[in-house]
Amino acid sequence: EAGVVQSPRYKIIEKKQPVAFWCNPISGHNTLYWYLQNLGQGPELLIRYENEEAVDDSQLPKDRFSAERLKGVDSTLKIQPAELGDSAVYLCASSASGGFNGELFFGEGSRLTVL
Amino acid sequence: QQQVKQSPQSLIVQKGGISIINCAYENTAFDYFPWYQQFPGKGPALLIAIRPDVSEKKEGRFTISFNKSAKQFSLHIMDSQPGDSATYFCAASTDKLIFGTGTRLQVFP
């Protein structure tokens, strides 16, 4: 069974440019998460989807970040415009259960470098 | 109150030794405590998890010890192997999964 797939794996852009990350969760997983992982830190939740609905986006910087999960499967996370401080790894995860009392399956992440 | 404090930041252990990583929390509403393992260039993967109604859980060489009154829990890796070299994150959840800051473990032959 395929795991969580993310692309691109690496992206280098100049500040003020837009960038988008794509995530395909494990088949059948209704819950999808985007996490931010800064160097040497633990992942921090940006947004959680239950099917198509964003049920927790309280930590998403909405002035420059947006996300969507059309049809309740794939998801896209966008940053526009990117800032130097956005350099980090963006992790996508999915789970079968709706709550946080179950296993999260993470993708390999998309590493963003903003110059 | 939502933080999970993890220590040490890094750990060097000889092959065959015991690796111990500690975490502490404040929020008594946390009801699930997983440990995730992350190799360089990979996403975190669930290693072992415990709920607050038990004090210990063992899976192979990995054991979680949980002290509800002290609001602390720890990961013990017995007979540590070079292949265990990775970053380990404790976490805790209610409606959100809060990760600790991570411990980089290096196991030398």
mmCIF file of C-alpha atoms in Angstrom:
data_model
loop_
_atom_site.group_PDB
_atom_site.id
_atom_site.type_symbol
_atom_site.label_atom_id
_atom_site.label_comp_id
_atom_site.label_asym_id
_atom_site.label_seq_id
_atom_site.Cartn_x
_atom_site.Cartn_y
_atom_site.Cartn_z
ATOM 1 C CA GLU A 1 0.000 0.000 0.000
ATOM 2 C CA ALA A 2 1.375 3.395 -0.962
ATOM 3 C CA GLY A 3 2.134 5.824 1.829
ATOM 4 C CA VAL A 4 1.508 9.555 1.942
ATOM 5 C CA VAL A 5 2.976 11.138 -1.172
ATOM 6 C CA GLN A 6 4.216 14.716 -1.246
ATOM 7 C CA SER A 7 5.663 16.861 -3.989
ATOM 8 C CA PRO A 8 7.900 18.561 -4.652
ATOM 9 C CA ARG A 9 10.503 17.157 -2.257
ATOM 10 C CA TYR A 10 12.613 20.282 -2.543
ATOM 11 C CA LYS A 11 11.832 23.820 -3.631
ATOM 12 C CA ILE A 12 14.073 26.867 -3.749
ATOM 13 C CA ILE A 13 12.454 30.225 -4.427
ATOM 14 C CA GLU A 14 13.192 33.884 -3.926
ATOM 15 C CA LYS A 15 11.266 35.832 -1.330
ATOM 16 C CA LYS A 16 7.933 37.253 -2.409
ATOM 17 C CA GLN A 17 7.447 34.418 -4.906
ATOM 18 C CA PRO A 18 4.520 32.007 -4.563
ATOM 19 C CA VAL A 19 4.942 28.291 -3.858
ATOM 20 C CA ALA A 20 2.573 25.329 -3.664
ATOM 21 C CA PHE A 21 2.902 21.894 -2.119
ATOM 22 C CA TRP A 22 0.805 18.879 -2.991
ATOM 23 C CA CYS A 23 -0.173 15.912 -0.864
ATOM 24 C CA ASN A 24 -1.875 12.620 -1.665
ATOM 25 C CA PRO A 25 -2.913 10.808 1.536
ATOM 26 C CA ILE A 26 -3.223 7.090 2.126
ATOM 27 C CA SER A 27 -6.275 5.709 0.381
ATOM 28 C CA GLY A 28 -9.299 5.695 2.656
ATOM 29 C CA HIS A 29 -7.870 8.152 5.185
ATOM 30 C CA ASN A 30 -10.433 10.864 5.731
ATOM 31 C CA THR A 31 -8.280 13.045 7.959
ATOM 32 C CA LEU A 32 -5.428 15.037 6.465
ATOM 33 C CA TYR A 33 -2.953 17.300 8.247
ATOM 34 C CA TRP A 34 -0.356 19.839 7.197
ATOM 35 C CA TYR A 35 2.497 20.340 9.635
ATOM 36 C CA LEU A 36 5.403 22.770 9.646
ATOM 37 C CA GLN A 37 8.774 21.526 10.871
ATOM 38 C CA ASN A 38 11.520 24.035 11.483
ATOM 39 C CA LEU A 39 15.105 22.815 11.695
ATOM 40 C CA GLY A 40 15.745 21.095 15.007
ATOM 41 C CA GLN A 41 12.119 21.372 16.113
ATOM 42 C CA GLY A 42 9.080 19.155 16.361
ATOM 43 C CA PRO A 43 6.247 19.364 13.826
ATOM 44 C CA GLU A 44 3.622 22.054 14.423
ATOM 45 C CA LEU A 45 0.088 21.697 13.112
ATOM 46 C CA LEU A 46 -0.972 24.187 10.452
ATOM 47 C CA ILE A 47 -4.327 22.768 9.411
ATOM 48 C CA ARG A 48 -6.448 19.637 9.781
ATOM 49 C CA TYR A 49 -9.089 18.433 7.337
ATOM 50 C CA GLU A 50 -11.921 16.009 7.899
ATOM 51 C CA ASN A 51 -12.831 15.083 4.346
ATOM 52 C CA GLU A 52 -13.217 18.438 2.558
ATOM 53 C CA GLU A 53 -13.763 20.484 5.716
ATOM 54 C CA ALA A 54 -10.976 22.367 7.444
ATOM 55 C CA VAL A 55 -11.837 21.635 11.090
ATOM 56 C CA ASP A 56 -8.782 23.286 12.630
ATOM 57 C CA ASP A 57 -6.899 26.060 10.861
ATOM 58 C CA SER A 58 -6.208 28.150 13.931
ATOM 59 C CA GLN A 59 -2.419 27.964 13.443
ATOM 60 C CA LEU A 60 -2.452 28.725 9.722
ATOM 61 C CA PRO A 61 -1.122 32.253 8.944
ATOM 62 C CA LYS A 62 -4.027 33.210 6.751
ATOM 63 C CA ASP A 63 -2.504 36.393 5.411
ATOM 64 C CA ARG A 64 -0.117 34.426 3.234
ATOM 65 C CA PHE A 65 -0.981 30.732 3.616
ATOM 66 C CA SER A 66 -3.931 28.935 2.099
ATOM 67 C CA ALA A 67 -4.909 25.317 1.748
ATOM 68 C CA GLU A 68 -7.562 23.313 0.026
ATOM 69 C CA ARG A 69 -8.702 19.737 -0.142
ATOM 70 C CA LEU A 70 -11.062 19.417 -3.031
ATOM 71 C CA LYS A 71 -13.088 16.192 -3.228
ATOM 72 C CA GLY A 72 -11.724 15.150 0.151
ATOM 73 C CA VAL A 73 -8.618 13.407 -1.175
ATOM 74 C CA ASP A 74 -5.576 15.368 -2.385
ATOM 75 C CA SER A 75 -4.614 18.616 -0.761
ATOM 76 C CA THR A 76 -2.585 21.663 -1.716
ATOM 77 C CA LEU A 77 -0.845 24.109 0.611
ATOM 78 C CA LYS A 78 0.075 27.476 -0.869
ATOM 79 C CA ILE A 79 2.246 30.328 0.334
ATOM 80 C CA GLN A 80 1.963 33.691 -1.359
ATOM 81 C CA PRO A 81 4.148 35.648 -1.011
ATOM 82 C CA ALA A 82 6.899 33.592 0.619
ATOM 83 C CA GLU A 83 9.125 35.173 3.255
ATOM 84 C CA LEU A 84 12.610 34.203 4.434
ATOM 85 C CA GLY A 85 11.154 32.797 7.661
ATOM 86 C CA ASP A 86 9.031 30.318 5.738
ATOM 87 C CA SER A 87 12.106 28.187 5.033
ATOM 88 C CA ALA A 88 11.214 24.856 6.645
ATOM 89 C CA VAL A 89 9.930 21.369 5.907
ATOM 90 C CA TYR A 90 6.213 21.110 5.217
ATOM 91 C CA LEU A 91 4.889 17.718 6.240
ATOM 92 C CA CYS A 92 1.609 16.181 5.193
ATOM 93 C CA ALA A 93 0.049 13.405 7.257
ATOM 94 C CA SER A 94 -3.120 11.372 7.151
ATOM 95 C CA SER A 95 -5.025 9.154 9.544
ATOM 96 C CA ALA A 96 -7.975 6.838 9.476
ATOM 97 C CA SER A 97 -9.498 8.211 12.653
ATOM 98 C CA GLY A 98 -10.836 11.703 13.084
ATOM 99 C CA GLY A 99 -9.243 12.445 16.399
ATOM 100 C CA PHE A 100 -5.672 12.520 17.565
ATOM 101 C CA ASN A 101 -5.788 9.236 19.433
ATOM 102 C CA GLY A 102 -4.541 7.208 16.573
ATOM 103 C CA GLU A 103 -1.558 6.827 14.320
ATOM 104 C CA LEU A 104 -0.607 9.610 11.955
ATOM 105 C CA PHE A 105 1.159 8.564 8.766
ATOM 106 C CA PHE A 106 3.562 11.222 7.515
ATOM 107 C CA GLY A 107 4.927 11.852 4.069
ATOM 108 C CA GLU A 108 8.599 12.580 3.507
ATOM 109 C CA GLY A 109 7.974 16.311 3.466
ATOM 110 C CA SER A 110 8.610 19.208 1.135
ATOM 111 C CA ARG A 111 11.708 21.196 2.034
ATOM 112 C CA LEU A 112 11.349 24.894 1.193
ATOM 113 C CA THR A 113 14.259 27.285 0.979
ATOM 114 C CA VAL A 114 13.434 30.961 0.540
ATOM 115 C CA LEU A 115 16.349 33.136 -0.628
ATOM 116 C CA GLN B 1 0.118 24.622 29.209
ATOM 117 C CA GLN B 2 -0.035 23.095 25.757
ATOM 118 C CA GLN B 3 3.711 22.460 25.673
ATOM 119 C CA VAL B 4 5.490 19.154 25.920
ATOM 120 C CA LYS B 5 9.025 19.561 27.257
ATOM 121 C CA GLN B 6 11.564 17.012 26.049
ATOM 122 C CA SER B 7 15.090 16.260 27.189
ATOM 123 C CA PRO B 8 17.888 15.775 26.444
ATOM 124 C CA GLN B 9 18.301 17.598 23.149
ATOM 125 C CA SER B 10 20.925 15.092 22.063
ATOM 126 C CA LEU B 11 22.113 11.736 23.328
ATOM 127 C CA ILE B 12 25.126 9.603 22.520
ATOM 128 C CA VAL B 13 24.993 5.954 23.529
ATOM 129 C CA GLN B 14 27.263 3.016 22.906
ATOM 130 C CA LYS B 15 25.905 -0.030 21.121
ATOM 131 C CA GLY B 16 24.181 -2.307 23.601
ATOM 132 C CA GLY B 17 23.492 0.489 26.053
ATOM 133 C CA ILE B 18 20.191 1.931 27.260
ATOM 134 C CA SER B 19 18.869 5.163 25.761
ATOM 135 C CA ILE B 20 16.478 7.183 27.915
ATOM 136 C CA ILE B 21 14.500 10.203 26.725
ATOM 137 C CA ASN B 22 12.230 12.155 29.034
ATOM 138 C CA CYS B 23 9.144 14.291 28.499
ATOM 139 C CA ALA B 24 6.974 16.388 30.776
ATOM 140 C CA TYR B 25 3.609 18.031 30.279
ATOM 141 C CA GLU B 26 1.230 20.328 32.144
ATOM 142 C CA ASN B 27 -2.154 19.773 30.544
ATOM 143 C CA THR B 28 -3.934 17.022 32.485
ATOM 144 C CA ALA B 29 -6.469 16.714 29.662
ATOM 145 C CA PHE B 30 -3.885 14.985 27.468
ATOM 146 C CA ASP B 31 -5.063 11.413 26.959
ATOM 147 C CA TYR B 32 -2.704 9.899 24.407
ATOM 148 C CA PHE B 33 1.090 9.909 24.458
ATOM 149 C CA PRO B 34 2.891 8.634 21.355
ATOM 150 C CA TRP B 35 6.562 8.561 20.470
ATOM 151 C CA TYR B 36 7.619 9.188 16.887
ATOM 152 C CA GLN B 37 10.932 8.292 15.250
ATOM 153 C CA GLN B 38 12.334 10.366 12.399
ATOM 154 C CA PHE B 39 15.273 9.526 10.147
ATOM 155 C CA PRO B 40 16.987 12.271 8.110
ATOM 156 C CA GLY B 41 14.988 13.198 5.039
ATOM 157 C CA LYS B 42 11.970 11.193 6.169
ATOM 158 C CA GLY B 43 8.733 12.010 7.920
ATOM 159 C CA PRO B 44 8.139 10.961 11.529
ATOM 160 C CA ALA B 45 6.803 7.436 12.060
ATOM 161 C CA LEU B 46 4.915 6.141 15.065
ATOM 162 C CA LEU B 47 7.139 4.023 17.301
ATOM 163 C CA ILE B 48 5.033 3.284 20.366
ATOM 164 C CA ALA B 49 2.178 4.948 22.257
ATOM 165 C CA ILE B 50 0.547 4.817 25.680
ATOM 166 C CA ARG B 51 -2.644 5.989 27.330
ATOM 167 C CA PRO B 52 -2.719 7.388 30.882
ATOM 168 C CA ASP B 53 -4.528 4.402 32.376
ATOM 169 C CA VAL B 54 -1.360 2.274 32.263
ATOM 170 C CA SER B 55 2.070 2.954 33.737
ATOM 171 C CA GLU B 56 4.205 1.036 31.261
ATOM 172 C CA LYS B 57 4.063 -0.332 27.753
ATOM 173 C CA LYS B 58 6.702 -2.477 26.130
ATOM 174 C CA GLU B 59 7.167 -3.356 22.488
ATOM 175 C CA GLY B 60 10.350 -5.262 21.773
ATOM 176 C CA ARG B 61 13.322 -3.146 22.857
ATOM 177 C CA PHE B 62 11.170 -0.034 23.312
ATOM 178 C CA THR B 63 9.380 0.775 26.578
ATOM 179 C CA ILE B 64 7.299 3.774 27.609
ATOM 180 C CA SER B 65 7.154 4.532 31.325
ATOM 181 C CA PHE B 66 4.316 6.829 32.342
ATOM 182 C CA ASN B 67 3.980 8.681 35.648
ATOM 183 C CA LYS B 68 0.580 10.333 35.738
ATOM 184 C CA SER B 69 1.026 12.065 39.101
ATOM 185 C CA ALA B 70 4.331 13.614 38.030
ATOM 186 C CA LYS B 71 3.008 14.359 34.529
ATOM 187 C CA GLN B 72 6.068 12.768 33.011
ATOM 188 C CA PHE B 73 6.730 9.974 30.566
ATOM 189 C CA SER B 74 9.861 8.496 29.115
ATOM 190 C CA LEU B 75 11.112 6.271 26.324
ATOM 191 C CA HIS B 76 13.645 3.575 27.096
ATOM 192 C CA ILE B 77 15.508 1.853 24.284
ATOM 193 C CA MET B 78 17.178 -1.296 25.506
ATOM 194 C CA ASP B 79 20.209 -2.809 23.745
ATOM 195 C CA SER B 80 20.530 0.301 21.576
ATOM 196 C CA GLN B 81 21.722 -0.347 18.016
ATOM 197 C CA PRO B 82 23.352 1.901 15.401
ATOM 198 C CA GLY B 83 20.139 1.566 13.375
ATOM 199 C CA ASP B 84 18.300 3.330 16.209
ATOM 200 C CA SER B 85 20.230 6.512 15.420
ATOM 201 C CA ALA B 86 17.457 9.000 14.631
ATOM 202 C CA THR B 87 15.523 11.885 16.135
ATOM 203 C CA TYR B 88 12.822 10.925 18.607
ATOM 204 C CA PHE B 89 9.787 13.072 19.376
ATOM 205 C CA CYS B 90 7.421 12.628 22.259
ATOM 206 C CA ALA B 91 3.928 13.974 21.777
ATOM 207 C CA ALA B 92 0.664 14.385 23.627
ATOM 208 C CA SER B 93 -2.866 14.961 22.453
ATOM 209 C CA THR B 94 -6.389 15.909 23.261
ATOM 210 C CA ASP B 95 -7.851 17.550 20.186
ATOM 211 C CA LYS B 96 -4.404 18.436 18.874
ATOM 212 C CA LEU B 97 -1.173 16.458 18.719
ATOM 213 C CA ILE B 98 1.555 18.518 20.393
ATOM 214 C CA PHE B 99 5.122 17.435 19.691
ATOM 215 C CA GLY B 100 8.168 17.885 21.871
ATOM 216 C CA THR B 101 11.302 19.512 20.475
ATOM 217 C CA GLY B 102 13.028 16.224 19.711
ATOM 218 C CA THR B 103 16.070 14.265 20.859
ATOM 219 C CA ARG B 104 18.801 13.366 18.436
ATOM 220 C CA LEU B 105 20.093 9.907 19.341
ATOM 221 C CA GLN B 106 23.420 8.646 18.078
ATOM 222 C CA VAL B 107 24.387 5.047 18.795
ATOM 223 C CA PHE B 108 28.040 4.219 18.199
ATOM 224 C CA PRO B 109 29.340 0.685 17.564
#
